[in-house]
C-alpha positions as CSV (number, residue, x, y, z in Angstrom):
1,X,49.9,79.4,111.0
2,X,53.1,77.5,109.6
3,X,51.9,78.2,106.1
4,X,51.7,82.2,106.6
5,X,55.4,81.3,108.9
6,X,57.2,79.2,105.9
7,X,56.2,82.4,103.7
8,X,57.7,84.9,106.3
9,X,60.5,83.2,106.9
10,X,60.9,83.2,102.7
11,X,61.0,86.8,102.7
12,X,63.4,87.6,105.9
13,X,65.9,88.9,104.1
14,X,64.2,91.3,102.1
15,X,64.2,94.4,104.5
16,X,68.1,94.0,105.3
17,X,68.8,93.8,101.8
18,X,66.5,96.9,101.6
19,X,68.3,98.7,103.8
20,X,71.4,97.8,102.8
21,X,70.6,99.3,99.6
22,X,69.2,102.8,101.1
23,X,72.5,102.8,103.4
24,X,74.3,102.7,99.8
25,X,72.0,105.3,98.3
26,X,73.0,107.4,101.8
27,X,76.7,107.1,101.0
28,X,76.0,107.8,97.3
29,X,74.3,111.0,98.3
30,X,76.5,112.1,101.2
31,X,79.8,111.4,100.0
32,X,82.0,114.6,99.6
33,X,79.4,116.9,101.5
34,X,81.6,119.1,103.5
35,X,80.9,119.1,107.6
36,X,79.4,115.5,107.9
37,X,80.7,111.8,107.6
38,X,78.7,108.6,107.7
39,X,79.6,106.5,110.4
40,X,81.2,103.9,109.5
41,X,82.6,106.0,106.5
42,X,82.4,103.2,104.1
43,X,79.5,100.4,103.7
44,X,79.9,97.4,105.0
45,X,78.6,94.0,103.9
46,X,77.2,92.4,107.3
47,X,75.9,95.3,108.8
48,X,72.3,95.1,109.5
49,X,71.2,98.8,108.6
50,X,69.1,99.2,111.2
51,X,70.2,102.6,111.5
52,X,72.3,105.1,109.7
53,X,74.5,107.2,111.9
54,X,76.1,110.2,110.6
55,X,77.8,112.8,112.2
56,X,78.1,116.9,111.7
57,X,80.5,119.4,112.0
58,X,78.5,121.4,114.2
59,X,81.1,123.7,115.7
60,X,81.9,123.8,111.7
61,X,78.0,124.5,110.9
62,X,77.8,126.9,113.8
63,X,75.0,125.0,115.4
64,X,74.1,122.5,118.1
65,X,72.8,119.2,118.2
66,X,69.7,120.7,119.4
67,X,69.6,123.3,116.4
68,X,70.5,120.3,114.2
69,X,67.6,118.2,114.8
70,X,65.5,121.3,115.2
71,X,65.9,121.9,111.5
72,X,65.4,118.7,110.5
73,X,61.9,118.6,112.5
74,X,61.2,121.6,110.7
75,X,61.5,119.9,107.2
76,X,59.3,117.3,108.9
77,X,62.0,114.8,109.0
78,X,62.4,113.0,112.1
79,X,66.5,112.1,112.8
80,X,67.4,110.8,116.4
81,X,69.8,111.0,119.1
82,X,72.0,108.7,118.4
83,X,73.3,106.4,121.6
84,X,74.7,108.7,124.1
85,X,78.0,107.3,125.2
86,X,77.6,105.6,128.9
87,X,80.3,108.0,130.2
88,X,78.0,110.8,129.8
89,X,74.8,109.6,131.3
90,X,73.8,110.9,135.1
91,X,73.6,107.3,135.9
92,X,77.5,107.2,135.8
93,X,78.5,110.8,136.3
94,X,80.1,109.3,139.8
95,X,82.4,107.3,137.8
96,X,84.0,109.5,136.0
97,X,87.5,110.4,138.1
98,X,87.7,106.9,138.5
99,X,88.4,106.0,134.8
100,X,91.6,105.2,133.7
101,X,90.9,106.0,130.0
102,X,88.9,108.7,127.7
103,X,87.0,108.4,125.5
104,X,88.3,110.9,122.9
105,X,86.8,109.1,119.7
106,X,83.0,109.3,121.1
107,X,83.5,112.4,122.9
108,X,84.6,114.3,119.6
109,X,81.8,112.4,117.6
110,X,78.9,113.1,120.1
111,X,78.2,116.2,120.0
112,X,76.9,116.4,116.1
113,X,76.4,112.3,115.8
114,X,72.6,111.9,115.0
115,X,70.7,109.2,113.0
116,X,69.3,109.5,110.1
117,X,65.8,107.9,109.6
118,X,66.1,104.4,108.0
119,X,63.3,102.2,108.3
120,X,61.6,99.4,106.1
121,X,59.4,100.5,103.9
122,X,61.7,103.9,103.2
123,X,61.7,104.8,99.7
124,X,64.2,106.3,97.2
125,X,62.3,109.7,97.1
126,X,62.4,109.4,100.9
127,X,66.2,108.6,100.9
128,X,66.8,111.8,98.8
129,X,64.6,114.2,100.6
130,X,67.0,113.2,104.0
131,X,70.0,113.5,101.7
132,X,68.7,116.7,100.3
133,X,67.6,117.7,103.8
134,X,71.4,117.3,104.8
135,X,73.2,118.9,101.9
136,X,70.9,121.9,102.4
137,X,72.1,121.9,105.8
138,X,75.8,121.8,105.3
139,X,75.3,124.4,102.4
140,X,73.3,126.4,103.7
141,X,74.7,127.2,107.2
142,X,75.9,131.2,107.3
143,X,78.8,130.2,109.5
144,X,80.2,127.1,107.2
145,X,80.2,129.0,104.3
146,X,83.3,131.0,105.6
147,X,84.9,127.9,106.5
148,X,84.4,125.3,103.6
């Protein structure tokens, strides 16, 4: 077992550097698309990629987050919810009047923030069918095309 461990332990930076560099190709791709923003909006160096948030216009787009992930499905490309803020869950719906703070940021985010599949293993011509996925969404909505 160490022998097959020492080589694992060779390689465990591979996948976050793979990542890293399909997080790239996702900014590459998506930068300048009108009605959606990678989250952060830049790359940054120590981020582990294990996920690529991004998130749409979709009052802009004229669709929900449901219709969103709908069309996605569709093109057989599976995004996800991304975290639903804590404020928001049934779980603390009772705390709500008590807080002493919004949560404006997340609020405004939430409704089009989605993730974008990412995984190890992903390749370029996956990366692009996403991105291509995405910019067919964004320039292809009826509703955004009076508005960009």
């Amino acid at each position: 077992r160490a022998p097959v461990a020492a080589w694992q332990a060779g390689r465990a930076e591979e996948p976050g550097l793979e990542r890293h560099r399909l997080a790239a190709r996702y900014h590459e791709r998506l930068d300048g698309l009108p009605f959606v923003r990678a989250v952060p909006g830049q790359r940054r160096a120590g981020s582990a990629h294990h996920l690529f948030p991004v998130v749409f216009d979709v009052e802009g787009l004229g669709m929900s987050k449901k219709d969103l992930l709908d069309t996605f499905f569709s093109r057989r490309i599976r995004c996800q919810v991304h975290y639903t803020p804590l404020h928001r869950l049934p779980a603390f719906a009772d705390i709500g009047p008590r807080l002493t703070t919004s949560f404006t940021t997340v609020d405004t985010a939430f409704p089009g923030l989605v993730s974008l599949p990412l995984w190890r293993g992903m390749t370029d011509d996956d990366c692009d069918r996403v991105a291509d996925a995405v910019a067919g969404i964004v320039h292809g909505s009826t509703h955004a095309r009076g508005r960009a």
